[in-house]
Short mmCIF file of C-alpha atoms and ligand atoms in Angstrom, two decimals:
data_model
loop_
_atom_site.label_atom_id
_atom_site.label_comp_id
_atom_site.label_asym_id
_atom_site.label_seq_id
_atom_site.Cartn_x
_atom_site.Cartn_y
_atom_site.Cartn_z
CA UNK A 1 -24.83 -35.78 15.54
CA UNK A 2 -27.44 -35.66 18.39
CA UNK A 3 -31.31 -35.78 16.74
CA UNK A 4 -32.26 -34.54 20.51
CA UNK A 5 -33.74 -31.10 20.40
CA UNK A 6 -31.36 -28.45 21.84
CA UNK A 7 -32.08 -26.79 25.24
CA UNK A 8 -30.84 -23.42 23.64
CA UNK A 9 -33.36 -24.09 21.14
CA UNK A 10 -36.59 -24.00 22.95
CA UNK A 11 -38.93 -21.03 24.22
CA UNK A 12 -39.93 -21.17 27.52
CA UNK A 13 -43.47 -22.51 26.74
CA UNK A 14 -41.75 -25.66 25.07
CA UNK A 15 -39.91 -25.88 28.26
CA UNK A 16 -42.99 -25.41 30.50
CA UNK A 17 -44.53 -28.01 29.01
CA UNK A 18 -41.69 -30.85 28.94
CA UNK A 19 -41.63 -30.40 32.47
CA UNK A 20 -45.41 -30.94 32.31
CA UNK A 21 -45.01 -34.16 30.97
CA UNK A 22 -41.66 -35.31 33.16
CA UNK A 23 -43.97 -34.18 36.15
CA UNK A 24 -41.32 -31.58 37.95
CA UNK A 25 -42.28 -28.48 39.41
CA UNK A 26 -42.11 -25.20 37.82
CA UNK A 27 -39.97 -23.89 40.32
CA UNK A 28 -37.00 -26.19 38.81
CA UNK A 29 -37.87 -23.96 35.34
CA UNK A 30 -35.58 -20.84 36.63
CA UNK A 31 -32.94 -22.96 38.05
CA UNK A 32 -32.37 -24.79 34.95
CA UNK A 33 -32.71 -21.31 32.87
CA UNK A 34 -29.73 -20.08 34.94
CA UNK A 35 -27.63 -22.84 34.60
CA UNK A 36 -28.39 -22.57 30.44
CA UNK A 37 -28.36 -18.94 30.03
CA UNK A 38 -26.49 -17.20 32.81
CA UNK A 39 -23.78 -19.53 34.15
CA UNK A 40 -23.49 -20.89 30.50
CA UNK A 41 -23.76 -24.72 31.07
CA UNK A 42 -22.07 -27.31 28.93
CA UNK A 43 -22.74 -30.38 30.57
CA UNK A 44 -26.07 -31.41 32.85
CA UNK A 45 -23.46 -32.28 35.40
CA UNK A 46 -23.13 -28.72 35.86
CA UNK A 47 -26.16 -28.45 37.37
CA UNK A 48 -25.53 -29.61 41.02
CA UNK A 49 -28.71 -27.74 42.65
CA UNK A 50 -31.09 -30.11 40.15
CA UNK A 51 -31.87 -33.07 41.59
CA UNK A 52 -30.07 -36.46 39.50
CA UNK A 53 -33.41 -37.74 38.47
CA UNK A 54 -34.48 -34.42 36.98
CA UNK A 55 -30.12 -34.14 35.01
CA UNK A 56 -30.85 -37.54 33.63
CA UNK A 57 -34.56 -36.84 32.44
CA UNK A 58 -32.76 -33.95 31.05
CA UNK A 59 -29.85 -35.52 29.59
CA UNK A 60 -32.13 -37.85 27.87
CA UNK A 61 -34.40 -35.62 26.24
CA UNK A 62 -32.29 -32.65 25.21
CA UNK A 63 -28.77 -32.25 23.91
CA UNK A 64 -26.64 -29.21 25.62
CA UNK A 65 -23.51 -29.46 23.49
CA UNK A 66 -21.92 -26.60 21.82
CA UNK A 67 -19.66 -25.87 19.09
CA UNK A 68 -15.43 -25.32 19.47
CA UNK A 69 -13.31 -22.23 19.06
CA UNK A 70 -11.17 -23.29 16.06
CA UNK A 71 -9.19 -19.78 16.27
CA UNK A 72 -9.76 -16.14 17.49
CA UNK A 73 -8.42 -13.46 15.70
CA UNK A 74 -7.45 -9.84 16.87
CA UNK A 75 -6.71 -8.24 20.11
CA UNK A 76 -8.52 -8.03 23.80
CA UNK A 77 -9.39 -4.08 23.16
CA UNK A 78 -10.19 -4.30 19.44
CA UNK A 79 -12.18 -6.01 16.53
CA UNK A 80 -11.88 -9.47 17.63
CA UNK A 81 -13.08 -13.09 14.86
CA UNK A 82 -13.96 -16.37 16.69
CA UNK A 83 -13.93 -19.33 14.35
CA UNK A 84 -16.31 -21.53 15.45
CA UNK A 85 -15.91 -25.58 14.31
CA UNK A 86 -19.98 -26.89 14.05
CA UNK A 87 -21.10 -30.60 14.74
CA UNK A 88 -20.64 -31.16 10.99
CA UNK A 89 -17.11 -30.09 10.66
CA UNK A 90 -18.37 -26.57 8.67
CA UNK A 91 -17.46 -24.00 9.91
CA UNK A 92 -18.81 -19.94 10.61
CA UNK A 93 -17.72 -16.66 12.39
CA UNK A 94 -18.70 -14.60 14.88
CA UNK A 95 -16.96 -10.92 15.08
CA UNK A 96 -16.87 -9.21 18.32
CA UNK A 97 -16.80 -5.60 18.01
CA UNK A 98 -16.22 -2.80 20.69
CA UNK A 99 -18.42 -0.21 21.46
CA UNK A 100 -18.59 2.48 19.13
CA UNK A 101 -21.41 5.06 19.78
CA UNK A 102 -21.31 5.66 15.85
CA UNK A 103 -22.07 1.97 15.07
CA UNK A 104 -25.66 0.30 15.74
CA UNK A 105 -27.49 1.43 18.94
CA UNK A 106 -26.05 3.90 21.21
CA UNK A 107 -23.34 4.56 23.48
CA UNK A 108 -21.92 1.63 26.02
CA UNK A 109 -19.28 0.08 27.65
CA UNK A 110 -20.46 -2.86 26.64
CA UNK A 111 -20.26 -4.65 22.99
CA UNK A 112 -21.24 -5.68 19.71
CA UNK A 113 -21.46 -9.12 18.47
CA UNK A 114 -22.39 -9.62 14.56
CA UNK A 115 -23.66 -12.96 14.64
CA UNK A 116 -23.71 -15.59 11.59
CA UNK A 117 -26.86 -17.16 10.44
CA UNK A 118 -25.96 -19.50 7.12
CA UNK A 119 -23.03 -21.74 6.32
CA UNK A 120 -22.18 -19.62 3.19
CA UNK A 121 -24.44 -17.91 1.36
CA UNK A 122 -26.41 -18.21 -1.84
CA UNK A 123 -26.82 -14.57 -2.92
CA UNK A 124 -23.77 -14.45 -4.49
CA UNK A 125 -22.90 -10.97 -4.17
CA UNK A 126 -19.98 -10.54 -6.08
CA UNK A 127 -17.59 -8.60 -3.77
CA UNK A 128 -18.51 -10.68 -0.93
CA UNK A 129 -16.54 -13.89 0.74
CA UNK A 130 -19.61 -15.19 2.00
CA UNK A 131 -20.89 -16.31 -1.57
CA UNK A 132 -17.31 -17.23 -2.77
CA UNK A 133 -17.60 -20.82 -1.58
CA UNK A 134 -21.35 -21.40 -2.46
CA UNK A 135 -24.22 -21.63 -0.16
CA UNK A 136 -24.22 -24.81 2.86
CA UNK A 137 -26.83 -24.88 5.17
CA UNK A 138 -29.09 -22.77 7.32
CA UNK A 139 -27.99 -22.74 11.12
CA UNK A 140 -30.04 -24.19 13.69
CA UNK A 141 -31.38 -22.03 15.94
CA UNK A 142 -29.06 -23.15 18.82
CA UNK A 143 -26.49 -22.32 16.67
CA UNK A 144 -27.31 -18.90 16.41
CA UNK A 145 -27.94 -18.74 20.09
CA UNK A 146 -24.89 -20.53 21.10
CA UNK A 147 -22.22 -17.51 19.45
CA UNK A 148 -23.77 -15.08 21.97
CA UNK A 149 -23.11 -17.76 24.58
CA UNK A 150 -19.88 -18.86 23.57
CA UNK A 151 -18.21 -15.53 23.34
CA UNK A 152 -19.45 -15.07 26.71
CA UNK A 153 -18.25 -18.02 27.93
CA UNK A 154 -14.81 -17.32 26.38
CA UNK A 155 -15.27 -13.42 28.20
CA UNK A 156 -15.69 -15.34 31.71
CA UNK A 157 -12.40 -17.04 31.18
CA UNK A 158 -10.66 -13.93 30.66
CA UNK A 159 -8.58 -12.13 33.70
CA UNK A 160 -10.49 -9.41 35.88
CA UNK A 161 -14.17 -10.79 35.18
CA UNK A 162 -16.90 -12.11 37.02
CA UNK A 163 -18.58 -15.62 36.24
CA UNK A 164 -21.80 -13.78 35.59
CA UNK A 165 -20.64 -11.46 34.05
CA UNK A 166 -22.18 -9.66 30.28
CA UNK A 167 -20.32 -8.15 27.38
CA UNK A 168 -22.58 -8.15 24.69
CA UNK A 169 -25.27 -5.72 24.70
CA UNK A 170 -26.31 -4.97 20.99
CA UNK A 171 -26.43 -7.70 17.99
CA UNK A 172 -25.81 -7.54 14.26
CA UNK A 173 -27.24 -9.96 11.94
CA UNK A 174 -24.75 -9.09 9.58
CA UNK A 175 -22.31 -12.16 9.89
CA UNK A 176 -22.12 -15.26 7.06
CA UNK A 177 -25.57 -15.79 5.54
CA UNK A 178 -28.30 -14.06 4.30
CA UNK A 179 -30.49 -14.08 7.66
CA UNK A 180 -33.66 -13.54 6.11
CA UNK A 181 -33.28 -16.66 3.76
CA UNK A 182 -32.80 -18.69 7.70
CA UNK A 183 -35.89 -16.83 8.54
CA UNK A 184 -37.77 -19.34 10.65
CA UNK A 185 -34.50 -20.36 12.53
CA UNK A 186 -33.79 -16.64 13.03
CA UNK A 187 -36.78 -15.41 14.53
CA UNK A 188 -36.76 -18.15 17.08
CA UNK A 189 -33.22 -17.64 18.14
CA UNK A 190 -34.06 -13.85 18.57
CA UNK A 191 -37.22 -14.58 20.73
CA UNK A 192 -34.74 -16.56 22.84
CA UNK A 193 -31.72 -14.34 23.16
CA UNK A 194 -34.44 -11.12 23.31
CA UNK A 195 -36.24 -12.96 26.20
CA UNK A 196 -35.72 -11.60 30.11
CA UNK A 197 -35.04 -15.63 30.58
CA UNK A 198 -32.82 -15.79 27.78
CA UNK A 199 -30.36 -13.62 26.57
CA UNK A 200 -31.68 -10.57 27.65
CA UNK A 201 -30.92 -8.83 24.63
CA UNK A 202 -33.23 -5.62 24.27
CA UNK A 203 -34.88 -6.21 20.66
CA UNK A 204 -34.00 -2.58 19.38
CA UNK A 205 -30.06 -3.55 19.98
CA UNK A 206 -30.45 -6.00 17.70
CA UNK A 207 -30.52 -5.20 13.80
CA UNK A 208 -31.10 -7.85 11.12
CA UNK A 209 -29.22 -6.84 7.54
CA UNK A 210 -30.66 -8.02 4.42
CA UNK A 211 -29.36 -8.25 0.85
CA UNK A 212 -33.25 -6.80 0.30
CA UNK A 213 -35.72 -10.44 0.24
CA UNK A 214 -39.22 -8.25 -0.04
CA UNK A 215 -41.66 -10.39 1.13
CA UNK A 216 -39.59 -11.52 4.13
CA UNK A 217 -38.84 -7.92 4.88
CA UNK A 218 -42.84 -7.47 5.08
CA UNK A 219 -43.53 -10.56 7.07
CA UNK A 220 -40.65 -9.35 9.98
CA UNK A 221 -42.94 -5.70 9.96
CA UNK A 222 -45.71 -8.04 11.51
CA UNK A 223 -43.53 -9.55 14.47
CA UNK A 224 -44.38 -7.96 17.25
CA UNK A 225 -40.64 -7.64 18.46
CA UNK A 226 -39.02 -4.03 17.58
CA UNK A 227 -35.73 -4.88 15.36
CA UNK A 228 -33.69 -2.79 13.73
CA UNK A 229 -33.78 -3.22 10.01
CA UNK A 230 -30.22 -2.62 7.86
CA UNK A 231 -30.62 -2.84 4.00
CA UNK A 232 -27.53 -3.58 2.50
CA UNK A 233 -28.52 -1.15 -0.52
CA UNK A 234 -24.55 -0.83 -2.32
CA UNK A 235 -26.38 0.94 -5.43
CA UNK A 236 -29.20 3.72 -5.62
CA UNK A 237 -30.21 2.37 -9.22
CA UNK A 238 -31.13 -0.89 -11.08
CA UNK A 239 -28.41 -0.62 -13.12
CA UNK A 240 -25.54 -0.40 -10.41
CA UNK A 241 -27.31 -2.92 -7.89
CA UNK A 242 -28.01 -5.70 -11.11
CA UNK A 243 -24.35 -5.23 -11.93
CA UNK A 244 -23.20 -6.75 -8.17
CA UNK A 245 -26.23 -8.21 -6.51
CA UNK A 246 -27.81 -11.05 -7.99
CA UNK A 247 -31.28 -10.72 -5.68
CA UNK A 248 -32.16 -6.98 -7.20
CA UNK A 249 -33.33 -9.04 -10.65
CA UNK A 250 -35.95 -11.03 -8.28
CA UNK A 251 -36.59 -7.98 -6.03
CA UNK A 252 -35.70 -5.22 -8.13
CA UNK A 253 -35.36 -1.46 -6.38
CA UNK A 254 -39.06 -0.63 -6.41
CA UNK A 255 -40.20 -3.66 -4.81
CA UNK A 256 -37.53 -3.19 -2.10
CA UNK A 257 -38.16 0.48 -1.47
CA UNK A 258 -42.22 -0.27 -0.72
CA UNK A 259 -41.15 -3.76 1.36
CA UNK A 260 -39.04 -0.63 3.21
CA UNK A 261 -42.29 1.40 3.51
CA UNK A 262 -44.12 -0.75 5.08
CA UNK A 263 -41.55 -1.54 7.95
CA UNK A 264 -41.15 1.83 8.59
CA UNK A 265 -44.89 2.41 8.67
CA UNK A 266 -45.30 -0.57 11.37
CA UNK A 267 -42.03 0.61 12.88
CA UNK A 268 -41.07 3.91 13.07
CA UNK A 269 -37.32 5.19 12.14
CA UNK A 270 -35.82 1.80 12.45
CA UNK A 271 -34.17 1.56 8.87
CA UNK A 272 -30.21 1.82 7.97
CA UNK A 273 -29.11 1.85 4.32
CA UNK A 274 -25.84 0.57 3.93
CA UNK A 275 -23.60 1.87 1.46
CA UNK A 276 -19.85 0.01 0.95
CA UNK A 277 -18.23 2.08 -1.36
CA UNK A 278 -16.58 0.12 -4.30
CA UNK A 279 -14.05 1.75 -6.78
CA UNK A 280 -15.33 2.10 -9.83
CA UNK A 281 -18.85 0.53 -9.32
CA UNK A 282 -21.04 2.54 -6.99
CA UNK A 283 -18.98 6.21 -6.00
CA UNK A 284 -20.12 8.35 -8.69
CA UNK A 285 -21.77 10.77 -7.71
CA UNK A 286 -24.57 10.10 -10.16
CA UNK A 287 -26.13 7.97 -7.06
CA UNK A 288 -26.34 10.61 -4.27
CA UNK A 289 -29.55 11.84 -5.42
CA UNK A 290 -31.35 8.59 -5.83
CA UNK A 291 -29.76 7.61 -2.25
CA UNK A 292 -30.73 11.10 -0.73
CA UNK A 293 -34.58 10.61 -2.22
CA UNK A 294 -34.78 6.83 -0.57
CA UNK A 295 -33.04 7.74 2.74
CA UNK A 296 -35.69 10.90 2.58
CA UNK A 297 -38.52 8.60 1.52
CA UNK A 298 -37.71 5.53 4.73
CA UNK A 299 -36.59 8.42 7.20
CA UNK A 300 -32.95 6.33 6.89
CA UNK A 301 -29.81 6.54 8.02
CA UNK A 302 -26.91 6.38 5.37
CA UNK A 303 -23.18 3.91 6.67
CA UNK A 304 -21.13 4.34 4.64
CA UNK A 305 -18.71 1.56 4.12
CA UNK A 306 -14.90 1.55 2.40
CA UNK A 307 -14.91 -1.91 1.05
CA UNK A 308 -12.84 -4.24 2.48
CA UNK A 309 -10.68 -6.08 0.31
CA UNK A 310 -11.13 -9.82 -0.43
CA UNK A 311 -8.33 -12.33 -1.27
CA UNK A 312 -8.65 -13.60 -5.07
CA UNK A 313 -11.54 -10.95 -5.78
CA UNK A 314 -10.65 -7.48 -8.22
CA UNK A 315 -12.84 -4.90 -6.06
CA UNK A 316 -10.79 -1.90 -4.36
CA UNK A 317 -12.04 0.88 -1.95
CA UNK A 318 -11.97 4.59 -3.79
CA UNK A 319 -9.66 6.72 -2.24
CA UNK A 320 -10.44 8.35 0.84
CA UNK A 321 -11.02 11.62 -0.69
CA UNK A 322 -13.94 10.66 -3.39
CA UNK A 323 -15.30 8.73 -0.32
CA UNK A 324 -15.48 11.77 1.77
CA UNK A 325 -16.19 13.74 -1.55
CA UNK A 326 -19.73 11.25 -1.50
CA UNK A 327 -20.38 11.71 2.15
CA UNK A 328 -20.32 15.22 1.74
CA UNK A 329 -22.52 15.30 -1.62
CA UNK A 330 -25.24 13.26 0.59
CA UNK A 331 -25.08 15.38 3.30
CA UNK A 332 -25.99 18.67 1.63
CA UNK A 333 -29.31 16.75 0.36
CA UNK A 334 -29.66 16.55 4.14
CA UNK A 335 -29.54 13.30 4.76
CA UNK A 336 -27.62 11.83 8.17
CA UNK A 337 -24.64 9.89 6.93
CA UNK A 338 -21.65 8.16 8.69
CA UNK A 339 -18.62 7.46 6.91
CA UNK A 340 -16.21 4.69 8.45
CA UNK A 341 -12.46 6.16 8.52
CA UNK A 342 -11.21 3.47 11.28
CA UNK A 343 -7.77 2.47 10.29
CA UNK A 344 -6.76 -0.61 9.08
CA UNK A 345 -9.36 -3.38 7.23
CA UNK A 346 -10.36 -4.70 10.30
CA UNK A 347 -13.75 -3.36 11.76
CA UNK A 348 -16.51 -5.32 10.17
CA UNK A 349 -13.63 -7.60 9.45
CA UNK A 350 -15.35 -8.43 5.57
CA UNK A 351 -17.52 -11.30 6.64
CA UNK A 352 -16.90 -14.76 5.65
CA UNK A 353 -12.85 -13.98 5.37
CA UNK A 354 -11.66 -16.01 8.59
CA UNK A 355 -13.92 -19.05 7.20
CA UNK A 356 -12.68 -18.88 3.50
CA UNK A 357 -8.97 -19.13 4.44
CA UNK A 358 -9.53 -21.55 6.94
CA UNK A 359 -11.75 -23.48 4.43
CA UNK A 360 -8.43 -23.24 1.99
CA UNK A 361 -5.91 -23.76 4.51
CA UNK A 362 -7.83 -27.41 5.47
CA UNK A 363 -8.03 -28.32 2.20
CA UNK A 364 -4.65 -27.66 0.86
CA UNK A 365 -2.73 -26.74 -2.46
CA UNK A 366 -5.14 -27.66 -4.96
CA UNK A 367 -3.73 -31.00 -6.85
CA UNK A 368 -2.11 -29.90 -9.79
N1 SAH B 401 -26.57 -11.15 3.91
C1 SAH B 401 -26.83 -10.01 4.69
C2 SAH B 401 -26.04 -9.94 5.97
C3 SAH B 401 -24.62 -10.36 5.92
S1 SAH B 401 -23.51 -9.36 5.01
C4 SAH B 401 -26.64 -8.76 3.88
O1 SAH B 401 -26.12 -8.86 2.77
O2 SAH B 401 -27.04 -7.71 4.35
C5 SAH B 401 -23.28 -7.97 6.10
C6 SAH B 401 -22.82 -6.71 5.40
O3 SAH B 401 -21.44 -6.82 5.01
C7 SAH B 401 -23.61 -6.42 4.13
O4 SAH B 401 -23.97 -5.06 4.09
C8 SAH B 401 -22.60 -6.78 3.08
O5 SAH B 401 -22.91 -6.18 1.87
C9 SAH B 401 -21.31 -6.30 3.70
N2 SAH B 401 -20.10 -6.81 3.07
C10 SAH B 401 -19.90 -8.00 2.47
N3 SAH B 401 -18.64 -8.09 2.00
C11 SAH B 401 -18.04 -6.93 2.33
C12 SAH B 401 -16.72 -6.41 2.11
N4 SAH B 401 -15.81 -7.12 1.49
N5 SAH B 401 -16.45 -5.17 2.58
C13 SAH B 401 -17.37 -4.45 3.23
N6 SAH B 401 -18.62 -4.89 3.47
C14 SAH B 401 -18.95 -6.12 3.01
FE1 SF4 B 402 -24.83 -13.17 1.04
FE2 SF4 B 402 -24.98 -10.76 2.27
FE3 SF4 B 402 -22.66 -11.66 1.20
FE4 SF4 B 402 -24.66 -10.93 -0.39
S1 SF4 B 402 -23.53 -9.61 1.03
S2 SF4 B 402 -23.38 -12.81 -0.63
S3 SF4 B 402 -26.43 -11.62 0.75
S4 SF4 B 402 -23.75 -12.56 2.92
#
């Protein structure tokens, strides 16, 4: 593996000054950025209007590979998983979603991308694949940048569009990995694909989901970049959350609902509470009121979520009337909640699923 920093892993003032130091003029700065960022470069060869001293300065100081497609899942027009094959063999998933005024952000043409940011995950939620195979790595913040890229790149090759051409226009950090946990790697890779330079990504398309880390919920109310803030909440109480997320007995409920307060006091309405609704765990109607007095409290949204069923775990989605039976409880406490009815398992498309079979499939039966 190359020990070269990655081009798609520098802000422009790291750039600005290697070219400082190989003595090139600034005016080379925006022709490289285009070949990186807008006509997706995999190879300094690419780049025909750089002069060959300035490739092979580059090619020498930089590394500008990226990772394979090791399948895609789903259809042009619908949900759509990329399995992506990393430098180390691990693998993660990106999941390609199209627009859906109802989701994050508002209405488009354009799309979603929810974007992974740990090789597994060591939260250990227990309805969730992402846990099921233990925690990895962080990704580098290339590799964050680089499943924007490469979904774009794989767009371009598709019939009826342009080289140049954009289909992602709002990001979810809601992929494999708890992305506050990757939080150094994160913010970097956001200042690169928010920058007019970069990915071009306006900062309040992009929402970051956490599990609930406090103090690194806090420490993202002092960037000065406007993100969108999802808590993945599941329970209203102690008792439910304890009984399926690990990370509520380090940052129980009360220390997550004034982490909350504070980002929407340096942020405005910019929270989500996210709600998957799990048979038997978290329907009862016992948690609308505590939901209704946080959502009140953060001036939050409520998604509701039918769980999506994971191979080899017991959880089950309630029935779709005690799901609407919950959405309706919430909303005559007045609080703005979506339900998800799409048809099918496949929008969100359970995160960590593609991985985990793969994972399986590589590894074969297990010897008896
Ligand atoms: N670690 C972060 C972000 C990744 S998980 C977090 O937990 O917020 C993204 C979202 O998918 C979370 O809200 C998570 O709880 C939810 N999720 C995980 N497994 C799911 C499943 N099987 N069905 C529905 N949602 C699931
Ligand atoms: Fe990790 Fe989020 Fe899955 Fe929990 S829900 S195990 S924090 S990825």
């Amino acid at each position: 593996m190359s020990d070269k920093p990655h081009i798609r892993s520098l802000l422009l003032e790291e750039i600005e000054s290697q070219f400082q130091i190989f003595e090139e003029p600034k005016y080379r700065i925006p022709q490289l950025l285009n070949w990186v960022y807008v006509k997706r470069a995999k190879d300094w060869e690419e780049m025909t209007n750089l002069p060959k001293s300035l490739r092979t300065k580059l090619a020498e100081t930089f590394a500008i590979s990226t990772f394979e497609l090791e399948t895609r899942q789903g259809s042009r027009d619908t949900t759509q998983k990329f399995l992506w094959k990393l430098e180390d063999q691990q693998f993660i998933e990106s999941v390609l979603i199209p627009a859906n005024p109802s989701l994050y952000g508002e209405a488009s043409d354009r799309h979603t991308l929810c974007v992974s940011t740990q090789v597994g995950c060591a939260y250990g939620c227990k309805f969730c694949a992402s846990g099921l195979e233990g925690y990895k790595r962080n990704l580098k913040v290339h590799e964050i940048v680089d499943q924007i890229l490469c979904v774009e790149r794989w767009n371009q090759t598709q019939p009826g569009q342009k080289p140049e051409d954009r289909l992602i226009n709002n990001l979810v950090i809601m992929g494999m990995g708890e992305p506050l946990a990757n939080y150094d790697n994160l913010l970097k890779a956001l200042k690169i694909l928010n920058a007019p330079w970069g990915g071009g990504i306006g900062a309040r398309k992009i929402t970051i989901s956490t599990s609930g880390l406090a103090p690194q919920i806090r420490k993202l109310a002092e960037e000065t970049l406007q993100f969108r803030l999802a808590i993945s909440l599941h329970g209203a109480t102690d008792v439910v959350r304890n009984k399926i997320m690990p990370v509520n007995k380090k940052h129980p409920l009360g220390e997550l609902a004034l982490a909350c307060d504070y980002y929407q006091e340096k942020k405005g309405r910019m929270i989500t509470l996210e709600y998957i609704l799990i048979a038997g765990i978290n329907e009862s109607l016992d948690q609308v009121n505590p939901l209704a007095n946080l959502a009140h409290r953060l001036h939050a949204k409520v998604n509701l979520i039918p769980y999506n069923k994971v191979e080899g775990l017991p959880w089950e989605r309630p029935t779709e009337e005690v799901q609407e039976d919950f959405l309706m409880a919430l909303e005559k406490r007045g609080v703005t909640a979506t339900l998800r009815r799409e048809k099918g398992h496949d929008i969100d498309a359970a995160c960590g699923q593609l991985r985990l079979k793969t994972e399986r499939a590589l590894r074969g039966p297990i010897p008896a």
